Coordinates of N, CA and C in Angstrom, one line a residue:
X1 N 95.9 -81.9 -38.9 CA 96.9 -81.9 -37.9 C 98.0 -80.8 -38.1
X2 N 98.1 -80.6 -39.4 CA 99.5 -79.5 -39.4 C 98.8 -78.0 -38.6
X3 N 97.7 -78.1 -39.3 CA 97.1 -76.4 -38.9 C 97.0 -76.8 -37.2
X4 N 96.8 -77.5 -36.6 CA 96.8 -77.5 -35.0 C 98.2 -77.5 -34.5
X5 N 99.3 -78.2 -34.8 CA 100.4 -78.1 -34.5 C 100.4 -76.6 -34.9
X6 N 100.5 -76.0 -35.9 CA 101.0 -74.6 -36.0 C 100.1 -73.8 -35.3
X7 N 98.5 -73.8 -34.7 CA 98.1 -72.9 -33.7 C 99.0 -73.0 -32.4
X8 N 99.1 -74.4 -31.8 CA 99.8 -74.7 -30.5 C 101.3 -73.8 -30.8
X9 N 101.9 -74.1 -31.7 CA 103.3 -73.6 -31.6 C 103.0 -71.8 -31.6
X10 N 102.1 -71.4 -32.7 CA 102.1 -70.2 -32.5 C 101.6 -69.6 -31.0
X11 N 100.2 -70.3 -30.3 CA 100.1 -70.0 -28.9 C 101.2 -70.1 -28.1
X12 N 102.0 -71.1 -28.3 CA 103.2 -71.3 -27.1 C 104.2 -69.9 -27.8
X13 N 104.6 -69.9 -28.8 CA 105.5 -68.8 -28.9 C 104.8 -67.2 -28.4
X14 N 103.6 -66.9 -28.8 CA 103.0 -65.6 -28.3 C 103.3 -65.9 -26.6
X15 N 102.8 -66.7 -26.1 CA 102.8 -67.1 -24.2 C 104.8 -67.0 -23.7
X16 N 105.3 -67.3 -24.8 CA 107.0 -67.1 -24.0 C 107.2 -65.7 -24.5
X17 N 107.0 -65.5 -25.8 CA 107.2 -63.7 -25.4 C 106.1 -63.0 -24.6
X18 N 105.4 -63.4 -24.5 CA 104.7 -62.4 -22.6 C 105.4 -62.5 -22.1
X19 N 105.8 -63.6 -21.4 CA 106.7 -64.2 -20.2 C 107.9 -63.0 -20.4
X20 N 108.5 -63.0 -21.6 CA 110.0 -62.2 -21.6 C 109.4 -61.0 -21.3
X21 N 108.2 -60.5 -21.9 CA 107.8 -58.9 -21.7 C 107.0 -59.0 -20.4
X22 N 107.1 -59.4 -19.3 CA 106.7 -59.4 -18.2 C 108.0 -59.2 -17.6
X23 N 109.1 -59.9 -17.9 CA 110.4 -60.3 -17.0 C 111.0 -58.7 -17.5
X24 N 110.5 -58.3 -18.4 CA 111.8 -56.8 -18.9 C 110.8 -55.8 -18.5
X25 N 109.9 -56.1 -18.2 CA 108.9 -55.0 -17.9 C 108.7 -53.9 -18.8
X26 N 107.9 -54.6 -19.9 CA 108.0 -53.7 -21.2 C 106.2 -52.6 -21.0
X27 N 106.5 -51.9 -21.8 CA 105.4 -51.0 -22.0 C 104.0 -51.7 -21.7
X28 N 102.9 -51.4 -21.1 CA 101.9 -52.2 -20.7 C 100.8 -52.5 -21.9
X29 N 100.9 -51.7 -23.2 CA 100.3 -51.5 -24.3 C 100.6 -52.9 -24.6
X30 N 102.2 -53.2 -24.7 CA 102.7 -54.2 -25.4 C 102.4 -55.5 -24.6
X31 N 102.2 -55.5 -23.3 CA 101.8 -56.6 -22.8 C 100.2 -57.1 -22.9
X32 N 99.2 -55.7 -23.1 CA 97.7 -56.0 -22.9 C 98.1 -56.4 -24.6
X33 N 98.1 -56.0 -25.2 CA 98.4 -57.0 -26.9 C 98.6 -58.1 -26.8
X34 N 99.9 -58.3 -26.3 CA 100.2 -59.8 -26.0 C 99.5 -60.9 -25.7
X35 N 98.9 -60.6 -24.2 CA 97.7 -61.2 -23.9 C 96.3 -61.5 -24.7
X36 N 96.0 -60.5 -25.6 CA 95.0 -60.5 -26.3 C 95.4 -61.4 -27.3
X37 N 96.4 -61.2 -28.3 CA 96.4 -62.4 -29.3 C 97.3 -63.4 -28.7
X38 N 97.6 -64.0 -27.5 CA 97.7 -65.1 -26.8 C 96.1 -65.5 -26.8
X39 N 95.3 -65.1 -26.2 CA 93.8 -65.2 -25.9 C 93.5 -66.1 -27.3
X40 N 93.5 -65.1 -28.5 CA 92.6 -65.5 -29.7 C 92.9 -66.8 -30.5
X41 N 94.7 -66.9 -30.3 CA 95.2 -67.9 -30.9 C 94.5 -69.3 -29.8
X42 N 94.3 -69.3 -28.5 CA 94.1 -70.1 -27.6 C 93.0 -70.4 -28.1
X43 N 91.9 -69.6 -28.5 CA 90.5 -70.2 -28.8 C 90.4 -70.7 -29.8
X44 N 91.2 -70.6 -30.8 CA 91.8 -71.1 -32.0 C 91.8 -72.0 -31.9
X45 N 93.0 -72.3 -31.0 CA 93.5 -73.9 -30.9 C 92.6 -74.6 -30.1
X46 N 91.7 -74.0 -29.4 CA 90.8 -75.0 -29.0 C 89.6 -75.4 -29.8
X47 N 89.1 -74.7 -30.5 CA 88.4 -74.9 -31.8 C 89.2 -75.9 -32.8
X48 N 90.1 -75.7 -33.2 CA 90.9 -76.7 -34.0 C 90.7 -78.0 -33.0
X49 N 91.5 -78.3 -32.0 CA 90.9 -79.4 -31.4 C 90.0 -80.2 -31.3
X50 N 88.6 -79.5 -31.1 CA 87.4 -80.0 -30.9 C 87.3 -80.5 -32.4
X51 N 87.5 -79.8 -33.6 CA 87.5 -80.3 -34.8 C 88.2 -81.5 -35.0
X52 N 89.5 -81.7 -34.7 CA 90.3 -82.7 -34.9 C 89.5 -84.2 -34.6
X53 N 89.1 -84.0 -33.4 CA 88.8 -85.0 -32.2 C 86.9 -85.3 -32.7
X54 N 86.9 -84.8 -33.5 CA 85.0 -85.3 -33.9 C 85.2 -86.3 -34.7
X55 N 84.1 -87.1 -33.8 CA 84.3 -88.8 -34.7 C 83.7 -88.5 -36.1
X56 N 84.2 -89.5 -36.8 CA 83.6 -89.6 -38.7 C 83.8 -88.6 -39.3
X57 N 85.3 -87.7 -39.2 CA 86.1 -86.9 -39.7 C 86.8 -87.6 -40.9
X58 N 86.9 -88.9 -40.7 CA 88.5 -89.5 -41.3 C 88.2 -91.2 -41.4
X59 N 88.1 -91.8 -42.9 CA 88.1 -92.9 -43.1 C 88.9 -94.2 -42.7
X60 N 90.3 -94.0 -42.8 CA 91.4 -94.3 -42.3 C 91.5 -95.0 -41.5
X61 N 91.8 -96.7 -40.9 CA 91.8 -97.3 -40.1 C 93.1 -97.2 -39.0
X62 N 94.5 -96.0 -39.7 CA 95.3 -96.0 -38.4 C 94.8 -94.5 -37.9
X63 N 93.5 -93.5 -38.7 CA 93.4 -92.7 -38.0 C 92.3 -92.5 -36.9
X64 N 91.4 -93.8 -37.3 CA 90.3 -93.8 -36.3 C 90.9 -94.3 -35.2
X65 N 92.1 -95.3 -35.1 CA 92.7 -96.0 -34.0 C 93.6 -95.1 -32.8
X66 N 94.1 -94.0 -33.6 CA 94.6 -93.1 -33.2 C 93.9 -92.2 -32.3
X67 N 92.2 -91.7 -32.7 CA 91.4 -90.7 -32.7 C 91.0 -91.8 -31.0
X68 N 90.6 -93.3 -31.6 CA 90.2 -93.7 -30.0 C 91.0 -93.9 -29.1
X69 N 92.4 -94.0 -29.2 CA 93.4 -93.6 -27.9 C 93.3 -92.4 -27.4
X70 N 93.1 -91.1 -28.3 CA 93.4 -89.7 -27.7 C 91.8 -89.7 -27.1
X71 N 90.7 -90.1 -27.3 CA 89.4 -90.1 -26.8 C 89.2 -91.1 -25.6
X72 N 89.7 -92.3 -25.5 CA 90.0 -93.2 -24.4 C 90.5 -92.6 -23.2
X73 N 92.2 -91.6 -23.4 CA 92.5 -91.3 -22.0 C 92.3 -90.0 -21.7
X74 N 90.6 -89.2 -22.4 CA 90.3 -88.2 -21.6 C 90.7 -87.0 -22.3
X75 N 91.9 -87.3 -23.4 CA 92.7 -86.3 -24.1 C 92.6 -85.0 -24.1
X76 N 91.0 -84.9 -24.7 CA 90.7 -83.8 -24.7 C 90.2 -82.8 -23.3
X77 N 90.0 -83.5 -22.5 CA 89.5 -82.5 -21.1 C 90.7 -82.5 -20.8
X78 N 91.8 -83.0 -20.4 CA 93.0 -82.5 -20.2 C 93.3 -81.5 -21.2
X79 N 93.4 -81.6 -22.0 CA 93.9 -80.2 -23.0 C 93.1 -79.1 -22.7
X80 N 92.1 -79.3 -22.9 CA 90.7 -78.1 -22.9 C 91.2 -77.9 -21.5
X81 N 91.2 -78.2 -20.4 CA 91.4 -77.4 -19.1 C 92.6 -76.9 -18.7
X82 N 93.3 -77.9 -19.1 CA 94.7 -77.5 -18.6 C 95.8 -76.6 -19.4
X83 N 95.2 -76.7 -20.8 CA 96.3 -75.8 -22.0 C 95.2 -74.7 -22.6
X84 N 93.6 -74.7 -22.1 CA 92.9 -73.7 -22.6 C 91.8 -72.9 -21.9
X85 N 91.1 -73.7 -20.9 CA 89.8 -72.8 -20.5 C 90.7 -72.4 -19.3
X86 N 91.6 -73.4 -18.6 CA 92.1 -72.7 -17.0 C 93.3 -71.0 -17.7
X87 N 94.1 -71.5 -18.3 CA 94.9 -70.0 -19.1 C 93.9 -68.9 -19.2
X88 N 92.9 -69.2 -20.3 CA 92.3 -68.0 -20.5 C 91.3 -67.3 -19.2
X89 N 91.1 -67.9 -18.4 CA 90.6 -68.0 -17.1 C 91.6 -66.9 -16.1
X90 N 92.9 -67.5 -16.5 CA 94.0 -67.0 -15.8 C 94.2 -65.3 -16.2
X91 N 94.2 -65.3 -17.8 CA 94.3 -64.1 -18.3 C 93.2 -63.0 -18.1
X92 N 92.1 -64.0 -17.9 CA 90.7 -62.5 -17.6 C 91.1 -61.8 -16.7
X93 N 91.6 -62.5 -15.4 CA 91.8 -62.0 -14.3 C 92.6 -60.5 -14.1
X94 N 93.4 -60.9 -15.3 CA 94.2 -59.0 -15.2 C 95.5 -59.1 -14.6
X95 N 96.0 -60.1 -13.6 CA 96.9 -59.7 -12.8 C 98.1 -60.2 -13.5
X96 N 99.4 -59.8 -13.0 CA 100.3 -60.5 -13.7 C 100.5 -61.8 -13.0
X97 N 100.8 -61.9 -11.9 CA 100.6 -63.5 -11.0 C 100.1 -64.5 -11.8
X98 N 98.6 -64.0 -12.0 CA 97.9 -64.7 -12.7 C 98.9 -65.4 -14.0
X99 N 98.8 -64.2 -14.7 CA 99.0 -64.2 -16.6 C 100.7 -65.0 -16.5
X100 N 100.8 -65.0 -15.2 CA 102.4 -66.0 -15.4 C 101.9 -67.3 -15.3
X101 N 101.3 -67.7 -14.3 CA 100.3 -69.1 -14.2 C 100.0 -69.6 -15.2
X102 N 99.0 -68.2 -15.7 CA 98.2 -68.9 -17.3 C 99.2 -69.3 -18.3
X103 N 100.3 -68.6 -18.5 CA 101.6 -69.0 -19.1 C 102.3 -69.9 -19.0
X104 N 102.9 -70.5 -18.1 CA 102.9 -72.1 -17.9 C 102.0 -72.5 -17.8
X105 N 100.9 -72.9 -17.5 CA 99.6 -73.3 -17.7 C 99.6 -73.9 -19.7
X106 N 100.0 -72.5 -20.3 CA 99.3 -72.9 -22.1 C 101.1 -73.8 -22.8
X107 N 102.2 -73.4 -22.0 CA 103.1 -73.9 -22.6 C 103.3 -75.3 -21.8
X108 N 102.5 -76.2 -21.1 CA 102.7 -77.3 -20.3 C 101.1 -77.8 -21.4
X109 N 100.5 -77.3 -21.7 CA 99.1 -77.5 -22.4 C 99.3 -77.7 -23.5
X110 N 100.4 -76.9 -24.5 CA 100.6 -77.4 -25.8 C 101.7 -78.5 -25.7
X111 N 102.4 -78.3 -24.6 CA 103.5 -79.7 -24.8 C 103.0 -80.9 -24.6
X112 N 101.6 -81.3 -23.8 CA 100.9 -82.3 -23.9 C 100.2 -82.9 -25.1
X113 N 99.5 -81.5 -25.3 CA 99.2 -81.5 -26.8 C 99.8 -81.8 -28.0
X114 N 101.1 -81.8 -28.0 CA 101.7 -82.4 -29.3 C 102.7 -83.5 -29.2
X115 N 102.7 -84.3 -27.5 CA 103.2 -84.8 -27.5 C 102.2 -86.2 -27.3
X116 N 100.5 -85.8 -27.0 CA 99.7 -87.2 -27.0 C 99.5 -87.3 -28.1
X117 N 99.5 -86.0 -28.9 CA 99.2 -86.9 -30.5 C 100.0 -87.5 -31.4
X118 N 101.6 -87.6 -31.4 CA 102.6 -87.7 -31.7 C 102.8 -89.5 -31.1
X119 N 102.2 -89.5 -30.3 CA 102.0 -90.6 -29.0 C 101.2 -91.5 -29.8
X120 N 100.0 -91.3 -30.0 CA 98.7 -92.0 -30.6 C 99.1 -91.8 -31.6
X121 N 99.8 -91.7 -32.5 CA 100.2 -92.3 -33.6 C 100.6 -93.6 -33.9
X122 N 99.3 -94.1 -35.2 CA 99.5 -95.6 -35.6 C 99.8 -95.2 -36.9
X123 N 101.1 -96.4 -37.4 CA 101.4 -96.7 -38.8 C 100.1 -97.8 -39.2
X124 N 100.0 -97.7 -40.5 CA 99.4 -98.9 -41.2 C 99.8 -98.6 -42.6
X125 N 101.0 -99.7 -42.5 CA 101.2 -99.2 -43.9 C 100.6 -99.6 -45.4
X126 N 100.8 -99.1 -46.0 CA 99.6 -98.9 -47.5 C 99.7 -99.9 -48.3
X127 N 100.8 -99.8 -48.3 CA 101.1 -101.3 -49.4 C 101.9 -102.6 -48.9
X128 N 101.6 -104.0 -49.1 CA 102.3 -105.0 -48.7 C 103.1 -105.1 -49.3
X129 N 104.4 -105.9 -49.0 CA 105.7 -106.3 -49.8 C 105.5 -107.9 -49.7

């Protein structure tokens, strides 16, 4: 989980500095970069995802309980479309229109993302008193 929290944070921070270097209209070098490792870190974090979310990863009875809420409401096709295939989708396209879409698009996609998992979170605690 930490390594997925730190792709999402790092995708959402690469996606707000596009946003800034779109808004200041910086060099277009600096923006096709941008986009590109916005792109890589995205596939990242959707790779991490699909890893997180594979059953009989984790022994743990508050993590399997956890794993079947985020799998119950869909979790992952909401994330995958809405914080990863529709963005990168947005970014092929080239335009800036677009790449501002796909930009709220990945920062509405990781704030879902760290906020259902955070959500599905079960205690069980280890030892009785």
């Amino acid at each position: 989980t930490p390594l997925l929290f730190f792709s999402v944070n790092l995708t959402s921070g690469l996606a707000t500095t596009l946003l800034v270097a779109l808004y200041v209209a910086e060099p277009l070098s600096l923006i096709s970069g941008l986009e590109r490792a916005t792109m890589i870190c995205l596939c990242f974090q959707l790779i991490l995802l699909f890893l997180f979310l594979l059953p009989g990863t984790r022994n743990d009875a508050a993590t399997k309980e956890s794993l079947r809420q985020l799998r119950a409401s869909h979790f992952f096709l909401k994330i995958a479309l809405l914080g990863g295939f529709l963005p990168l989708f947005l970014f092929l396209k080239g335009n800036n229109s677009f790449a501002i879409l796909g930009i709220i698009f990945v920062l509405t996609g990781g704030l879902y993302l760290r906020y259902g998992i955070i959500n599905a979170g079960v205690y069980l605690p280890r030892f009785e008193l």
